[in-house]
Short mmCIF file of C-alpha atoms in Angstrom, two decimals:
data_model
loop_
_atom_site.label_atom_id
_atom_site.label_comp_id
_atom_site.label_asym_id
_atom_site.label_seq_id
_atom_site.Cartn_x
_atom_site.Cartn_y
_atom_site.Cartn_z
CA MET S 929 -0.17 -4.87 -12.13
CA ILE S 930 3.01 -3.40 -13.48
CA ASN S 931 2.51 -4.79 -16.94
CA ASN S 932 5.00 -2.74 -18.83
CA GLU S 933 8.34 -1.02 -18.45
CA LYS S 934 6.75 2.43 -18.33
CA GLU S 935 4.77 1.60 -15.17
CA GLY S 936 7.85 0.12 -13.54
CA ARG S 937 9.90 3.22 -14.38
CA LEU S 938 7.19 5.52 -13.05
CA PHE S 939 6.92 3.52 -9.81
CA ASN S 940 10.69 3.67 -9.37
CA LYS S 941 10.68 7.42 -10.09
CA LEU S 942 8.09 7.90 -7.35
CA ARG S 943 10.21 5.87 -4.93
CA LEU S 944 13.31 7.89 -5.83
CA LEU S 945 11.34 11.11 -5.35
CA MET S 946 10.41 10.01 -1.84
CA LYS S 947 14.01 9.06 -1.12
CA ARG S 948 15.17 12.47 -2.30
CA LEU S 949 12.56 14.30 -0.23
CA ARG S 950 13.82 12.45 2.85
CA GLY S 951 17.47 12.93 1.89
CA HIS S 952 20.05 15.43 3.16
CA ASN S 953 19.17 18.12 0.62
CA GLY S 954 15.48 17.23 0.56
CA CYS S 955 12.47 18.69 2.30
CA PRO S 956 12.98 19.61 5.98
CA TRP S 957 9.36 18.72 6.81
CA ASP S 958 9.55 15.33 5.09
CA ARG S 959 12.84 14.52 6.87
CA GLU S 960 11.24 15.16 10.28
CA GLN S 961 8.33 12.79 9.76
CA THR S 962 7.97 9.49 11.58
CA HIS S 963 5.49 6.63 11.38
CA ILE S 964 3.61 8.24 14.26
CA SER S 965 3.60 11.80 12.91
CA LEU S 966 2.26 10.60 9.55
CA LYS S 967 -0.77 8.79 10.98
CA PRO S 968 -3.23 11.68 10.50
CA TYR S 969 -2.18 12.07 6.86
CA LEU S 970 -2.64 8.36 6.16
CA ILE S 971 -6.14 8.51 7.59
CA GLU S 972 -6.91 11.74 5.72
CA GLU S 973 -5.83 10.27 2.39
CA ALA S 974 -7.88 7.11 2.99
CA TYR S 975 -10.97 9.23 3.69
CA GLU S 976 -10.34 11.28 0.55
CA VAL S 977 -10.24 8.04 -1.48
CA ILE S 978 -13.59 7.04 0.02
CA GLU S 979 -15.04 10.47 -0.72
CA ALA S 980 -14.00 10.23 -4.38
CA ILE S 981 -15.60 6.76 -4.60
CA ASP S 982 -18.81 8.03 -3.01
CA LYS S 983 -18.96 10.88 -5.53
CA GLY S 984 -18.25 8.55 -8.44
CA ASP S 985 -15.45 10.89 -9.50
CA ASP S 986 -12.85 8.75 -11.25
CA GLU S 987 -10.45 11.64 -11.88
CA HIS S 988 -10.49 12.57 -8.19
CA LEU S 989 -10.19 8.89 -7.24
CA LYS S 990 -7.09 8.55 -9.42
CA GLU S 991 -5.52 11.57 -7.71
CA GLU S 992 -6.39 10.40 -4.20
CA LEU S 993 -5.13 6.85 -4.83
CA GLY S 994 -1.84 8.44 -5.90
CA ASP S 995 -1.74 10.40 -2.63
CA LEU S 996 -2.49 7.25 -0.63
CA LEU S 997 0.22 5.34 -2.51
CA PHE S 998 2.67 8.13 -1.75
CA GLN S 999 1.82 7.85 1.96
CA ILE S 1000 2.57 4.12 1.82
CA LEU S 1001 5.89 4.82 0.12
CA PHE S 1002 6.61 7.38 2.85
CA TYR S 1003 6.14 4.72 5.53
CA ILE S 1004 8.31 2.23 3.66
CA GLN S 1005 11.07 4.81 3.13
CA ILE S 1006 11.17 5.55 6.86
CA ALA S 1007 11.30 1.82 7.63
CA GLU S 1008 14.15 1.34 5.14
CA GLU S 1009 16.09 4.19 6.78
CA GLU S 1010 15.56 2.55 10.18
CA ASN S 1011 16.48 -0.89 8.79
CA SER S 1012 13.13 -2.20 10.02
CA PHE S 1013 11.92 -3.60 6.69
CA ASN S 1014 12.08 -2.74 3.01
CA MET S 1015 9.91 -2.57 -0.09
CA SER S 1016 10.78 -6.10 -1.18
CA GLU S 1017 9.66 -7.49 2.16
CA VAL S 1018 6.38 -5.57 2.04
CA LEU S 1019 5.68 -6.79 -1.49
CA LYS S 1020 6.62 -10.40 -0.71
CA ASP S 1021 4.58 -10.49 2.50
CA SER S 1022 1.55 -9.00 0.76
CA PHE S 1023 1.84 -11.44 -2.14
CA ASP S 1024 2.20 -14.43 0.18
CA LYS S 1025 -0.73 -13.36 2.36
CA MET S 1026 -3.10 -12.70 -0.55
CA LYS S 1027 -2.22 -16.00 -2.20
CA ARG S 1028 -2.61 -17.89 1.09
CA ARG S 1029 -5.97 -16.29 1.83
CA HIS S 1030 -7.26 -17.08 -1.65
CA ASP S 1031 -7.04 -20.83 -1.20
CA HIS S 1032 -10.29 -21.10 -3.18
CA VAL S 1033 -8.35 -19.75 -6.18
CA PHE S 1034 -4.84 -21.16 -5.72
CA GLY S 1035 -5.56 -24.27 -3.67
CA LYS S 1036 -7.74 -27.33 -3.96
CA LYS S 1037 -10.80 -25.86 -2.28
CA LYS S 1038 -13.24 -24.00 -4.49
CA ALA S 1039 -15.81 -21.34 -3.67
CA ARG S 1040 -19.10 -21.45 -5.54
CA ASN S 1041 -19.97 -17.83 -4.80
CA ALA S 1042 -18.77 -14.65 -3.09
CA ARG S 1043 -20.29 -15.67 0.26
CA GLU S 1044 -18.31 -18.93 0.32
CA ALA S 1045 -15.15 -17.11 -0.78
CA LEU S 1046 -15.52 -14.63 2.08
CA ALA S 1047 -16.18 -17.41 4.59
CA MET S 1048 -13.04 -19.24 3.45
CA TRP S 1049 -11.03 -16.00 3.64
CA ASN S 1050 -12.25 -15.34 7.18
CA ALA S 1051 -11.48 -18.91 8.29
CA ILE S 1052 -7.91 -18.64 6.98
CA LYS S 1053 -7.51 -15.22 8.60
CA LYS S 1054 -8.76 -16.59 11.92
CA LYS S 1055 -6.22 -19.47 11.76
CA GLU S 1056 -3.41 -16.97 11.15
CA ARG S 1057 -4.16 -15.21 14.43
#
């Protein structure tokens, strides 16, 4: 959760960095990337996160989560350039989905344990399809 101005500024700085890398005077390699060309890097970063978790290496996990976040920002930047969707839409859709799927927290139904919570989540997810 961005719970202070510093985190918000850092997040915005990272977004601006990505925008600059993709900009006219930015990085030629970054400017050439597409959603398709970035797929191997997204998978690689996800595996590196898992590896850090498996090793119990919090410092490495922190680094790899940053790399994974940067990949996500890369995808969003490309989408914004293509006028497909933007950061606000991604954040709103994610918020709405997570709130909707946690009916046992935000709705009238309650889960007594993790198993019930997962069953409720899966039932909501199935209805969405």
